[in-house]
C-alpha positions as protocol buffer text, in pm:
chain_id: "A"
residue {
  index: 1
  type: MET
  ca { x: -132 y: -673 z: -4106 }
}
residue {
  index: 2
  type: THR
  ca { x: -220 y: -906 z: -3820 }
}
residue {
  index: 3
  type: GLU
  ca { x: -312 y: -781 z: -3480 }
}
residue {
  index: 4
  type: THR
  ca { x: -128 y: -937 z: -3187 }
}
residue {
  index: 5
  type: THR
  ca { x: -245 y: -941 z: -2832 }
}
residue {
  index: 6
  type: VAL
  ca { x: 14 y: -842 z: -2576 }
}
residue {
  index: 7
  type: SER
  ca { x: -30 y: -925 z: -2210 }
}
residue {
  index: 8
  type: PRO
  ca { x: -52 y: -623 z: -1980 }
}
residue {
  index: 9
  type: GLU
  ca { x: 274 y: -727 z: -1812 }
}
residue {
  index: 10
  type: LEU
  ca { x: 460 y: -705 z: -2143 }
}
residue {
  index: 11
  type: ALA
  ca { x: 277 y: -393 z: -2258 }
}
residue {
  index: 12
  type: CYS
  ca { x: 351 y: -218 z: -1929 }
}
residue {
  index: 13
  type: PRO
  ca { x: 624 y: -388 z: -1725 }
}
residue {
  index: 14
  type: ILE
  ca { x: 545 y: -183 z: -1415 }
}
residue {
  index: 15
  type: ALA
  ca { x: 183 y: -303 z: -1401 }
}
residue {
  index: 16
  type: PRO
  ca { x: 263 y: -604 z: -1176 }
}
residue {
  index: 17
  type: VAL
  ca { x: 461 y: -377 z: -943 }
}
residue {
  index: 18
  type: VAL
  ca { x: 171 y: -132 z: -923 }
}
residue {
  index: 19
  type: ASP
  ca { x: -71 y: -419 z: -854 }
}
residue {
  index: 20
  type: LEU
  ca { x: 154 y: -552 z: -579 }
}
residue {
  index: 21
  type: VAL
  ca { x: 253 y: -232 z: -404 }
}
residue {
  index: 22
  type: PHE
  ca { x: -43 y: -6 z: -455 }
}
residue {
  index: 23
  type: SER
  ca { x: -331 y: -226 z: -360 }
}
residue {
  index: 24
  type: ARG
  ca { x: -568 y: -47 z: -122 }
}
residue {
  index: 25
  type: TRP
  ca { x: -395 y: -121 z: 210 }
}
residue {
  index: 26
  type: THR
  ca { x: -42 y: -226 z: 116 }
}
residue {
  index: 27
  type: THR
  ca { x: 104 y: 122 z: 109 }
}
residue {
  index: 28
  type: PRO
  ca { x: -29 y: 236 z: 452 }
}
residue {
  index: 29
  type: ILE
  ca { x: 79 y: -92 z: 614 }
}
residue {
  index: 30
  type: LEU
  ca { x: 430 y: -82 z: 467 }
}
residue {
  index: 31
  type: TRP
  ca { x: 468 y: 288 z: 546 }
}
residue {
  index: 32
  type: THR
  ca { x: 358 y: 233 z: 905 }
}
residue {
  index: 33
  type: LEU
  ca { x: 594 y: -61 z: 957 }
}
residue {
  index: 34
  type: ASN
  ca { x: 880 y: 131 z: 799 }
}
residue {
  index: 35
  type: GLU
  ca { x: 808 y: 446 z: 1002 }
}
residue {
  index: 36
  type: TYR
  ca { x: 743 y: 286 z: 1343 }
}
residue {
  index: 37
  type: GLY
  ca { x: 933 y: -43 z: 1321 }
}
residue {
  index: 38
  type: ARG
  ca { x: 821 y: -382 z: 1449 }
}
residue {
  index: 39
  type: GLN
  ca { x: 463 y: -379 z: 1575 }
}
residue {
  index: 40
  type: ARG
  ca { x: 195 y: -605 z: 1708 }
}
residue {
  index: 41
  type: PHE
  ca { x: -136 y: -637 z: 1527 }
}
residue {
  index: 42
  type: VAL
  ca { x: -315 y: -411 z: 1774 }
}
residue {
  index: 43
  type: GLU
  ca { x: -54 y: -136 z: 1730 }
}
residue {
  index: 44
  type: LEU
  ca { x: -94 y: -149 z: 1353 }
}
residue {
  index: 45
  type: SER
  ca { x: -472 y: -133 z: 1376 }
}
residue {
  index: 46
  type: ARG
  ca { x: -449 y: 169 z: 1607 }
}
residue {
  index: 47
  type: ARG
  ca { x: -221 y: 352 z: 1365 }
}
residue {
  index: 48
  type: ILE
  ca { x: -425 y: 264 z: 1055 }
}
residue {
  index: 49
  type: THR
  ca { x: -763 y: 345 z: 1203 }
}
residue {
  index: 50
  type: THR
  ca { x: -973 y: 303 z: 889 }
}
residue {
  index: 51
  type: ILE
  ca { x: -880 y: -61 z: 822 }
}
residue {
  index: 52
  type: THR
  ca { x: -1093 y: -341 z: 964 }
}
residue {
  index: 53
  type: PRO
  ca { x: -925 y: -623 z: 1159 }
}
residue {
  index: 54
  type: LYS
  ca { x: -1034 y: -874 z: 895 }
}
residue {
  index: 55
  type: VAL
  ca { x: -880 y: -675 z: 610 }
}
residue {
  index: 56
  type: LEU
  ca { x: -564 y: -603 z: 810 }
}
residue {
  index: 57
  type: THR
  ca { x: -523 y: -977 z: 872 }
}
residue {
  index: 58
  type: GLN
  ca { x: -575 y: -1055 z: 503 }
}
residue {
  index: 59
  type: ARG
  ca { x: -330 y: -788 z: 386 }
}
residue {
  index: 60
  type: LEU
  ca { x: -64 y: -886 z: 639 }
}
residue {
  index: 61
  type: ARG
  ca { x: -88 y: -1248 z: 523 }
}
residue {
  index: 62
  type: GLN
  ca { x: -56 y: -1141 z: 161 }
}
residue {
  index: 63
  type: LEU
  ca { x: 237 y: -911 z: 238 }
}
residue {
  index: 64
  type: GLU
  ca { x: 406 y: -1193 z: 427 }
}
residue {
  index: 65
  type: ARG
  ca { x: 346 y: -1426 z: 132 }
}
residue {
  index: 66
  type: ASP
  ca { x: 490 y: -1162 z: -104 }
}
residue {
  index: 67
  type: GLY
  ca { x: 801 y: -1132 z: 114 }
}
residue {
  index: 68
  type: LEU
  ca { x: 739 y: -767 z: 204 }
}
residue {
  index: 69
  type: VAL
  ca { x: 654 y: -828 z: 571 }
}
residue {
  index: 70
  type: VAL
  ca { x: 803 y: -1066 z: 827 }
}
residue {
  index: 71
  type: ARG
  ca { x: 578 y: -1220 z: 1093 }
}
residue {
  index: 72
  type: SER
  ca { x: 742 y: -1330 z: 1419 }
}
residue {
  index: 73
  type: TYR
  ca { x: 559 y: -1562 z: 1655 }
}
residue {
  index: 74
  type: HIS
  ca { x: 677 y: -1569 z: 2016 }
}
residue {
  index: 75
  type: ALA
  ca { x: 562 y: -1873 z: 2215 }
}
residue {
  index: 76
  type: GLU
  ca { x: 490 y: -1694 z: 2540 }
}
residue {
  index: 77
  type: VAL
  ca { x: 191 y: -1677 z: 2768 }
}
residue {
  index: 78
  type: PRO
  ca { x: 0 y: -1509 z: 2619 }
}
residue {
  index: 79
  type: PRO
  ca { x: 147 y: -1570 z: 2270 }
}
residue {
  index: 80
  type: ARG
  ca { x: 285 y: -1262 z: 2097 }
}
residue {
  index: 81
  type: VAL
  ca { x: 295 y: -1197 z: 1722 }
}
residue {
  index: 82
  type: GLU
  ca { x: 486 y: -908 z: 1571 }
}
residue {
  index: 83
  type: TYR
  ca { x: 515 y: -777 z: 1219 }
}
residue {
  index: 84
  type: GLU
  ca { x: 799 y: -586 z: 1059 }
}
residue {
  index: 85
  type: ILE
  ca { x: 889 y: -472 z: 713 }
}
residue {
  index: 86
  type: SER
  ca { x: 1136 y: -705 z: 540 }
}
residue {
  index: 87
  type: ASP
  ca { x: 1449 y: -599 z: 355 }
}
residue {
  index: 88
  type: LEU
  ca { x: 1257 y: -654 z: 33 }
}
residue {
  index: 89
  type: GLY
  ca { x: 977 y: -428 z: 160 }
}
residue {
  index: 90
  type: ARG
  ca { x: 1232 y: -170 z: 273 }
}
residue {
  index: 91
  type: SER
  ca { x: 1378 y: -171 z: -80 }
}
residue {
  index: 92
  type: LEU
  ca { x: 1059 y: 10 z: -189 }
}
residue {
  index: 93
  type: ALA
  ca { x: 1163 y: 319 z: 11 }
}
residue {
  index: 94
  type: PRO
  ca { x: 1308 y: 504 z: -293 }
}
residue {
  index: 95
  type: LEU
  ca { x: 984 y: 446 z: -482 }
}
residue {
  index: 96
  type: PHE
  ca { x: 778 y: 585 z: -194 }
}
residue {
  index: 97
  type: ALA
  ca { x: 1018 y: 880 z: -157 }
}
residue {
  index: 98
  type: THR
  ca { x: 976 y: 965 z: -524 }
}
residue {
  index: 99
  type: LEU
  ca { x: 598 y: 950 z: -489 }
}
residue {
  index: 100
  type: ALA
  ca { x: 617 y: 1173 z: -182 }
}
residue {
  index: 101
  type: GLU
  ca { x: 817 y: 1425 z: -386 }
}
residue {
  index: 102
  type: TRP
  ca { x: 546 y: 1417 z: -651 }
}
residue {
  index: 103
  type: SER
  ca { x: 260 y: 1460 z: -405 }
}
residue {
  index: 104
  type: PRO
  ca { x: 251 y: 1844 z: -425 }
}
residue {
  index: 105
  type: ASN
  ca { x: 114 y: 1786 z: -776 }
}
residue {
  index: 106
  type: LEU
  ca { x: -208 y: 1661 z: -619 }
}
residue {
  index: 107
  type: ALA
  ca { x: -322 y: 2022 z: -594 }
}
residue {
  index: 108
  type: LYS
  ca { x: -285 y: 2047 z: -974 }
}
residue {
  index: 109
  type: VAL
  ca { x: -485 y: 1727 z: -1012 }
}
residue {
  index: 110
  type: GLU
  ca { x: -764 y: 1872 z: -797 }
}
residue {
  index: 111
  type: ARG
  ca { x: -767 y: 2191 z: -1008 }
}
residue {
  index: 112
  type: ALA
  ca { x: -780 y: 1986 z: -1330 }
}
residue {
  index: 113
  type: ARG
  ca { x: -1071 y: 1784 z: -1192 }
}
residue {
  index: 114
  type: ALA
  ca { x: -1260 y: 2096 z: -1092 }
}
residue {
  index: 115
  type: GLU
  ca { x: -1205 y: 2249 z: -1438 }
}
residue {
  index: 116
  type: TYR
  ca { x: -1315 y: 1927 z: -1606 }
}
residue {
  index: 117
  type: ASP
  ca { x: -1627 y: 1898 z: -1389 }
}
residue {
  index: 118
  type: ALA
  ca { x: -1715 y: 2261 z: -1459 }
}
residue {
  index: 119
  type: GLN
  ca { x: -1682 y: 2202 z: -1834 }
}
residue {
  index: 120
  type: GLN
  ca { x: -1898 y: 1888 z: -1812 }
}
residue {
  index: 121
  type: LYS
  ca { x: -2177 y: 2087 z: -1647 }
}
residue {
  index: 122
  type: LYS
  ca { x: -2175 y: 2334 z: -1939 }
}
residue {
  index: 123
  type: ARG
  ca { x: -2209 y: 2061 z: -2204 }
}
residue {
  index: 124
  type: PRO
  ca { x: -2553 y: 2009 z: -2350 }
}
């Protein structure tokens, strides 16, 4: 019997979706844009207080490249740039709603971790 190597994408077809949507800052940015609508960079950084400006810039560029965020440049004095979630980004809402429904299970995860850690301490 020969062993075949299967790419992760074929072995688990949701892996690319998880990589795209659940990178460290993607979810908070998309949630914020969906919840509060079109926003300027400064508004986003105020709402997502733990992200650095550099990382926010990088993630917004990537999300724009991925088609999940739309960037609008307004040639005014001073120039104004706004970001909003795209229709493609908005199409992730059912996925996020399902995850929100699952979130009460986090308490069970915490209990399982505590039990596991307690058992590890007892091992020789």
